Short mmCIF file of C-alpha atoms and ligand atoms in Angstrom, two decimals:
data_model
loop_
_atom_site.label_atom_id
_atom_site.label_comp_id
_atom_site.label_asym_id
_atom_site.label_seq_id
_atom_site.Cartn_x
_atom_site.Cartn_y
_atom_site.Cartn_z
CA MET P 1 26.79 -59.46 -15.24
CA PRO P 2 24.26 -56.26 -13.36
CA LYS P 3 22.10 -58.09 -10.91
CA LYS P 4 18.24 -58.70 -12.01
CA LYS P 5 16.04 -56.52 -9.54
CA ILE P 6 12.58 -58.02 -8.42
CA ALA P 7 10.21 -56.13 -7.23
CA LEU P 8 7.48 -57.58 -4.99
CA VAL P 9 4.23 -55.81 -4.46
CA GLY P 10 2.95 -57.14 -1.43
CA GLY P 11 5.13 -58.28 0.91
CA GLY P 12 2.52 -60.25 3.02
CA GLN P 13 2.68 -63.24 3.91
CA ILE P 14 4.01 -64.39 0.72
CA GLY P 15 5.84 -61.98 0.22
CA GLY P 16 8.22 -62.71 2.92
CA VAL P 17 8.35 -66.31 1.97
CA LEU P 18 9.03 -65.30 -1.82
CA ALA P 19 11.59 -62.49 -0.81
CA LEU P 20 13.55 -65.17 1.30
CA ILE P 21 13.91 -68.11 -2.14
CA CYS P 22 14.22 -65.35 -4.54
CA ALA P 23 17.05 -64.34 -2.11
CA GLN P 24 18.75 -67.56 -1.37
CA LYS P 25 18.00 -68.67 -5.46
CA GLU P 26 20.11 -65.51 -5.57
CA LEU P 27 18.22 -64.52 -8.97
CA GLY P 28 18.42 -60.69 -8.54
CA ASP P 29 17.96 -58.25 -5.46
CA VAL P 30 14.16 -57.49 -4.38
CA VAL P 31 12.84 -55.17 -3.39
CA ILE P 32 9.61 -55.63 -1.62
CA VAL P 33 6.77 -52.26 -1.58
CA ASP P 34 3.92 -52.27 0.60
CA ILE P 35 1.10 -49.68 2.61
CA PRO P 36 2.96 -47.33 5.43
CA GLU P 37 0.98 -48.26 7.74
CA VAL P 38 3.14 -51.91 7.27
CA GLU P 39 5.93 -49.61 6.38
CA GLY P 40 8.74 -51.64 10.07
CA ILE P 41 7.32 -54.57 8.19
CA VAL P 42 8.54 -54.56 5.29
CA GLN P 43 12.04 -53.25 6.21
CA GLY P 44 12.07 -55.72 8.93
CA LYS P 45 11.25 -58.34 6.75
CA ALA P 46 13.86 -57.09 4.29
CA LEU P 47 16.60 -57.03 6.72
CA ASP P 48 16.49 -60.52 8.39
CA ILE P 49 16.45 -61.61 5.72
CA MET P 50 20.41 -60.31 5.08
CA GLU P 51 21.02 -60.72 8.41
CA ALA P 52 20.03 -64.55 6.82
CA ARG P 53 22.60 -64.67 4.16
CA PRO P 54 25.75 -65.18 5.46
CA HIS P 55 24.56 -68.53 7.00
CA ASP P 56 24.64 -69.37 2.73
CA GLY P 57 26.37 -66.83 1.36
CA TYR P 58 24.30 -65.08 -1.01
CA ASP P 59 25.46 -61.74 -2.85
CA ALA P 60 21.67 -60.56 -2.95
CA ASP P 61 20.52 -56.73 -1.24
CA LEU P 62 17.37 -56.92 -0.07
CA SER P 63 14.82 -53.68 0.79
CA GLY P 64 11.42 -53.12 2.21
CA THR P 65 9.35 -49.24 1.07
CA SER P 66 6.26 -47.88 0.81
CA ASP P 67 7.20 -45.07 -1.93
CA PHE P 68 6.39 -46.92 -5.44
CA SER P 69 9.02 -45.33 -7.08
CA GLY P 70 10.85 -48.19 -4.84
CA ILE P 71 10.15 -50.17 -7.86
CA LYS P 72 12.15 -48.54 -10.64
CA GLY P 73 13.24 -50.06 -13.76
CA ALA P 74 12.78 -53.52 -11.63
CA ASP P 75 13.55 -56.53 -14.02
CA VAL P 76 10.82 -58.86 -12.51
CA VAL P 77 7.75 -57.09 -10.70
CA ALA P 78 5.18 -60.35 -9.05
CA ILE P 79 1.85 -58.45 -7.39
CA THR P 80 0.46 -60.25 -3.74
CA ALA P 81 -0.68 -56.91 -2.64
CA GLY P 82 -4.11 -57.19 -1.62
CA VAL P 83 -6.64 -59.09 1.05
CA PRO P 84 -6.49 -63.81 1.15
CA ARG P 85 -9.12 -66.04 2.47
CA LYS P 86 -10.99 -66.26 5.05
CA PRO P 87 -13.22 -69.26 6.15
CA GLY P 88 -15.73 -69.67 4.68
CA MET P 89 -14.85 -67.04 1.67
CA THR P 90 -14.44 -67.78 -1.91
CA ARG P 91 -11.74 -66.37 -3.94
CA GLU P 92 -14.00 -63.92 -6.01
CA ASP P 93 -15.60 -62.42 -2.34
CA LEU P 94 -12.22 -60.34 -2.67
CA LEU P 95 -12.93 -58.79 -6.16
CA ASP P 96 -13.92 -55.29 -4.01
CA THR P 97 -10.72 -54.97 -2.81
CA ASN P 98 -8.89 -56.44 -5.14
CA LEU P 99 -9.29 -54.39 -8.18
CA LYS P 100 -9.05 -51.58 -6.11
CA ILE P 101 -5.61 -52.09 -5.04
CA ILE P 102 -4.74 -54.01 -8.36
CA SER P 103 -5.17 -50.35 -9.78
CA ASN P 104 -3.71 -48.88 -7.97
CA VAL P 105 -0.80 -51.23 -8.22
CA ALA P 106 -0.95 -51.66 -12.15
CA LYS P 107 -0.88 -47.68 -11.80
CA ASN P 108 2.44 -47.64 -10.94
CA VAL P 109 3.90 -50.41 -12.70
CA LYS P 110 3.36 -47.94 -15.82
CA LYS P 111 4.71 -46.23 -14.01
CA TYR P 112 7.78 -46.81 -12.16
CA ALA P 113 9.15 -50.25 -13.93
CA PRO P 114 7.46 -50.66 -17.88
CA ASP P 115 9.66 -53.00 -19.06
CA ALA P 116 9.08 -56.07 -16.25
CA PHE P 117 8.12 -59.01 -16.64
CA VAL P 118 4.29 -58.84 -14.36
CA ILE P 119 3.03 -61.89 -12.98
CA VAL P 120 -0.26 -61.30 -10.70
CA VAL P 121 -1.07 -64.32 -8.19
CA SER P 122 -4.12 -61.50 -6.35
CA ASN P 123 -7.31 -63.12 -5.97
CA PRO P 124 -9.50 -64.43 -7.84
CA LEU P 125 -6.38 -64.71 -10.16
CA ASP P 126 -8.24 -64.88 -13.11
CA ALA P 127 -9.96 -61.56 -13.19
CA ILE P 128 -7.85 -60.02 -11.40
CA VAL P 129 -5.24 -60.76 -13.98
CA TYR P 130 -7.30 -59.74 -16.23
CA ALA P 131 -7.62 -56.41 -14.55
CA PHE P 132 -3.55 -55.36 -14.31
CA TYR P 133 -3.66 -56.46 -18.41
CA GLU P 134 -6.23 -54.00 -19.28
CA VAL P 135 -5.57 -50.96 -16.66
CA SER P 136 -1.21 -51.08 -17.68
CA GLY P 137 -1.59 -50.80 -21.02
CA PHE P 138 1.53 -54.00 -20.53
CA PRO P 139 1.79 -55.95 -24.05
CA LYS P 140 0.50 -59.78 -23.20
CA ASN P 141 3.45 -61.48 -23.28
CA ARG P 142 4.28 -59.55 -20.25
CA VAL P 143 1.57 -60.02 -18.01
CA VAL P 144 0.73 -63.98 -17.07
CA GLY P 145 -0.87 -64.96 -13.66
CA MET P 146 0.01 -67.18 -10.83
CA ALA P 147 -2.18 -70.33 -10.18
CA GLY P 148 -1.34 -73.19 -12.50
CA ALA P 149 2.02 -73.26 -11.13
CA LEU P 150 0.48 -73.69 -7.57
CA ASP P 151 -2.22 -76.03 -9.00
CA ASN P 152 -0.10 -77.62 -10.79
CA ALA P 153 2.53 -78.00 -8.37
CA ARG P 154 -0.44 -79.56 -5.65
CA PHE P 155 -1.14 -82.19 -8.27
CA ARG P 156 2.51 -83.61 -8.03
CA THR P 157 1.31 -83.81 -5.08
CA PHE P 158 -1.16 -85.49 -4.16
CA ILE P 159 -0.35 -88.09 -6.73
CA ALA P 160 3.13 -87.85 -5.35
CA MET P 161 1.07 -89.15 -2.16
CA GLU P 162 -1.45 -91.64 -3.22
CA THR P 163 1.90 -94.12 -4.88
CA GLY P 164 3.84 -93.00 -2.82
CA LEU P 165 6.47 -92.21 -5.88
CA SER P 166 8.94 -89.43 -6.08
CA VAL P 167 7.39 -85.84 -6.54
CA GLN P 168 10.31 -85.35 -9.37
CA ASP P 169 9.10 -87.61 -11.72
CA VAL P 170 5.58 -86.95 -11.49
CA SER P 171 4.06 -84.20 -14.38
CA CYS P 172 0.63 -83.10 -15.63
CA ILE P 173 -1.44 -79.95 -16.16
CA VAL P 174 -4.03 -78.81 -14.74
CA MET P 175 -5.83 -75.94 -17.18
CA GLY P 176 -8.72 -73.61 -16.43
CA GLY P 177 -9.71 -70.92 -13.74
CA HIS P 178 -8.53 -70.30 -10.14
CA GLY P 179 -10.80 -72.17 -8.77
CA PRO P 180 -12.60 -75.50 -8.25
CA THR P 181 -13.62 -75.43 -11.53
CA MET P 182 -9.42 -76.42 -12.05
CA VAL P 183 -9.34 -78.60 -15.30
CA PRO P 184 -6.15 -80.87 -13.74
CA ILE P 185 -6.03 -83.37 -16.61
CA THR P 186 -5.24 -86.74 -15.51
CA ARG P 187 -5.26 -88.96 -19.48
CA THR P 188 -2.41 -87.28 -19.88
CA ALA P 189 -0.66 -87.52 -16.09
CA THR P 190 2.73 -89.94 -15.92
CA VAL P 191 5.02 -90.86 -13.08
CA GLY P 192 8.36 -91.27 -14.73
CA GLY P 193 7.02 -91.62 -17.91
CA VAL P 194 3.93 -94.59 -17.31
CA PRO P 195 0.59 -93.17 -17.43
CA LEU P 196 -1.10 -92.33 -14.16
CA THR P 197 -3.49 -94.30 -15.11
CA ASP P 198 -1.34 -97.51 -15.14
CA ILE P 199 -1.19 -96.99 -11.50
CA LEU P 200 -3.84 -95.45 -10.36
CA SER P 201 -7.48 -96.16 -10.52
CA GLN P 202 -10.24 -94.55 -11.57
CA LYS P 203 -10.98 -93.55 -7.93
CA GLU P 204 -8.00 -92.92 -6.57
CA ILE P 205 -7.47 -90.72 -9.76
CA ASP P 206 -11.09 -88.44 -8.93
CA ALA P 207 -10.33 -88.21 -5.24
CA ILE P 208 -7.21 -87.09 -6.32
CA VAL P 209 -8.87 -84.74 -8.70
CA LYS P 210 -11.22 -83.12 -5.83
CA ARG P 211 -8.69 -82.49 -3.58
CA VAL P 212 -6.90 -80.65 -6.46
CA GLN P 213 -9.59 -78.42 -6.53
CA GLU P 214 -9.94 -77.42 -3.12
CA ALA P 215 -7.12 -77.64 -1.92
CA GLY P 216 -6.32 -74.21 -1.94
CA THR P 217 -9.79 -73.50 0.45
CA GLU P 218 -8.21 -77.70 2.37
CA LEU P 219 -4.97 -75.31 4.08
CA VAL P 220 -7.63 -71.63 4.61
CA LYS P 221 -9.29 -74.10 7.06
CA LEU P 222 -6.74 -75.30 8.29
CA TYR P 223 -4.61 -71.85 8.62
CA GLY P 224 -7.67 -70.70 10.16
CA LYS P 225 -6.92 -66.39 8.67
CA GLY P 226 -5.36 -66.25 5.11
CA SER P 227 -4.25 -68.60 3.02
CA ALA P 228 -1.66 -70.90 1.65
CA PHE P 229 2.37 -68.88 1.78
CA PHE P 230 4.75 -71.40 1.23
CA SER P 231 3.91 -73.11 -2.04
CA PRO P 232 2.16 -70.11 -3.58
CA ALA P 233 5.57 -68.33 -2.83
CA ALA P 234 7.61 -71.48 -4.53
CA ALA P 235 5.62 -71.23 -7.65
CA ILE P 236 6.29 -68.40 -8.66
CA THR P 237 10.03 -68.22 -7.59
CA GLU P 238 9.68 -71.17 -10.56
CA MET P 239 8.63 -68.04 -12.08
CA ILE P 240 10.45 -65.80 -12.24
CA GLU P 241 13.64 -67.79 -12.40
CA ALA P 242 12.22 -68.61 -16.06
CA TYR P 243 12.30 -65.05 -17.28
CA LEU P 244 14.89 -64.55 -16.15
CA ARG P 245 17.19 -67.47 -17.27
CA ASP P 246 15.99 -68.15 -20.46
CA LYS P 247 14.71 -71.44 -19.59
CA LYS P 248 11.63 -71.91 -21.90
CA ARG P 249 10.01 -74.13 -19.22
CA VAL P 250 7.07 -75.22 -19.69
CA ILE P 251 4.52 -73.57 -17.00
CA PRO P 252 1.43 -73.68 -16.83
CA SER P 253 -0.26 -69.91 -16.26
CA ALA P 254 -2.87 -68.20 -16.86
CA ALA P 255 -1.43 -66.69 -19.90
CA TYR P 256 -3.64 -64.03 -22.46
CA CYS P 257 -5.53 -66.12 -24.71
CA GLU P 258 -6.28 -65.03 -29.11
CA GLY P 259 -7.93 -67.86 -29.62
CA GLU P 260 -6.06 -70.93 -27.92
CA TYR P 261 -8.50 -73.48 -27.11
CA GLY P 262 -10.69 -71.63 -28.80
CA ILE P 263 -10.51 -68.90 -26.47
CA ASP P 264 -10.34 -65.23 -27.31
CA GLY P 265 -9.18 -61.48 -25.25
CA TYR P 266 -9.04 -63.51 -21.66
CA PHE P 267 -6.72 -64.66 -19.23
CA ILE P 268 -6.94 -68.04 -18.29
CA GLY P 269 -5.54 -71.39 -16.81
CA VAL P 270 -2.57 -72.63 -20.00
CA PRO P 271 0.13 -75.10 -20.07
CA ALA P 272 2.46 -71.90 -21.04
CA VAL P 273 6.56 -71.06 -22.49
CA ILE P 274 8.33 -69.00 -20.11
CA GLY P 275 11.52 -67.67 -21.23
CA ALA P 276 13.55 -64.39 -21.31
CA GLY P 277 10.43 -63.38 -23.38
CA GLY P 278 7.94 -63.28 -20.86
CA VAL P 279 5.08 -65.34 -22.11
CA GLU P 280 6.77 -66.69 -25.52
CA LYS P 281 4.23 -69.89 -26.70
CA ILE P 282 0.83 -71.65 -25.28
CA LEU P 283 1.17 -74.81 -26.39
CA GLU P 284 -1.94 -76.48 -27.82
CA VAL P 285 -3.74 -80.23 -25.84
CA ASP P 286 -5.20 -82.28 -27.89
CA LEU P 287 -7.89 -82.59 -25.43
CA ALA P 288 -10.53 -85.58 -25.07
CA ASP P 289 -14.16 -83.72 -25.95
CA GLN P 290 -15.55 -84.48 -21.78
CA GLU P 291 -11.91 -82.18 -20.73
CA LYS P 292 -13.43 -79.44 -23.03
CA GLU P 293 -16.46 -79.38 -22.63
CA LEU P 294 -14.69 -78.47 -18.83
CA LEU P 295 -12.32 -76.21 -19.99
CA GLN P 296 -15.13 -75.23 -21.44
CA SER P 297 -17.73 -74.90 -18.19
CA THR P 298 -14.56 -73.31 -15.69
CA LEU P 299 -13.79 -70.22 -18.27
CA GLU P 300 -17.67 -69.55 -18.50
CA LYS P 301 -16.66 -68.51 -14.42
CA VAL P 302 -14.05 -66.65 -15.39
CA LYS P 303 -15.73 -64.80 -18.27
CA VAL P 304 -18.14 -63.92 -15.40
CA THR P 305 -15.83 -62.76 -12.78
CA VAL P 306 -14.39 -60.65 -15.30
CA SER P 307 -17.60 -58.93 -16.11
CA GLU P 308 -17.55 -58.07 -12.32
CA THR P 309 -14.86 -56.11 -13.20
CA GLY P 310 -16.16 -53.64 -15.01
CA LEU P 311 -13.22 -53.60 -17.10
N1 APR K 401 0.21 -51.86 -2.21
C1 APR K 401 1.13 -52.71 -1.43
N2 APR K 401 0.67 -53.76 -0.70
C2 APR K 401 -0.65 -53.66 -0.11
C3 APR K 401 -1.91 -53.34 -1.17
C4 APR K 401 -0.83 -51.89 -2.14
N3 APR K 401 -1.72 -50.74 -2.24
N4 APR K 401 -1.96 -53.32 -0.01
C5 APR K 401 -2.67 -54.15 0.37
N5 APR K 401 -1.17 -54.59 0.42
C6 APR K 401 -0.54 -55.29 1.79
C7 APR K 401 -0.42 -55.60 2.48
O1 APR K 401 -0.82 -54.02 3.48
C8 APR K 401 -0.45 -57.32 2.66
O2 APR K 401 0.93 -56.24 3.70
O3 APR K 401 -0.48 -56.34 0.28
C9 APR K 401 0.25 -58.25 1.49
C10 APR K 401 -1.07 -58.98 1.24
O4 APR K 401 -0.52 -60.07 2.14
P1 APR K 401 -0.96 -60.98 3.08
O5 APR K 401 -2.08 -60.61 4.20
O6 APR K 401 -0.62 -61.93 3.97
O7 APR K 401 -1.85 -62.09 1.70
P2 APR K 401 -1.35 -63.02 1.63
O8 APR K 401 -1.19 -64.75 1.95
O9 APR K 401 0.54 -62.57 1.34
O10 APR K 401 -2.47 -63.38 -0.50
C11 APR K 401 -1.68 -62.40 -0.35
O11 APR K 401 -2.15 -63.41 -3.16
O12 APR K 401 -2.60 -65.69 -3.57
C12 APR K 401 -3.11 -64.78 -2.69
O13 APR K 401 -5.62 -64.63 -1.94
C13 APR K 401 -4.59 -64.18 -2.28
O14 APR K 401 -5.49 -62.56 -2.66
C14 APR K 401 -4.35 -62.94 -1.85
C15 APR K 401 -2.31 -62.90 -2.33
#
């Protein structure tokens, strides 16, 4: 079987780590595209990772370029092109800059990789993925935003840290927009099948929820410059693998809703089935009344940011 081609648009902090993990997992050959100003850097990252391959023996080829035609025929395109947050900034503060960038990227992806499964990562995520969808005209099943996979991993991490139990056994869902209004669903969270509500007190669970909602900001403060990059790269890889290996994984993702949860015409975090058909299905959880209200208020936030795109 010919190797798959994975195009990473944006070879910064996330893009570099993503290239490494994709290569290590032998998901396919990787091409990193960035702007001419950093061409040497992305070529360097590609070559550096090529030279790391002999240690573990993975046969993925990597390259870096500023020429968009390099993504030609890609099976997957992961977009991290844009600017990250600095301390004190919200994700929405990035809209103007990242909107211009995504519009240009969308046109190029349409031109060179019209059959790809596209994962958008740039923030403010729910609006930027919407902009990609609008500008590219791609079908809804082949455009998805990566946020829920990361938010969910954070939720699982904090549950494991608080309970002292294996992160492997934690299962939960985070829904809604990628920001402080996101909705970690505590009612259905389990550790090894045991309800979280039987393991931790409500006060402890509430503290976890708050930390999940602010987890991105916690890292922006710690780094002082830039935002999280290891965990987003791992989350994107999970989605790429689900698609390329047709795994039918259930991954919270910013998927385009057409009636699911009463939401119509917006990308927002919902449990999505990801397989060879891209976003194959959105699973509908029977939400409690309070959860429905929280989902509605996070949707209102997303609507405001989307309206600011003018699309
Ligand atoms: N085409 C390709 N690459 C671009 C373009 C463009 N038009 N414009 C900017 N880039 C590149 C930058 O040159 C940089 O290398 O995107 C890269 C972004 O990398 P970082 O600044 O290191 O940001 P990173 O931490 O990787 O985050 C990227 O993901 O999580 C979000 O909020 C975050 O929007 C940010 C994005």
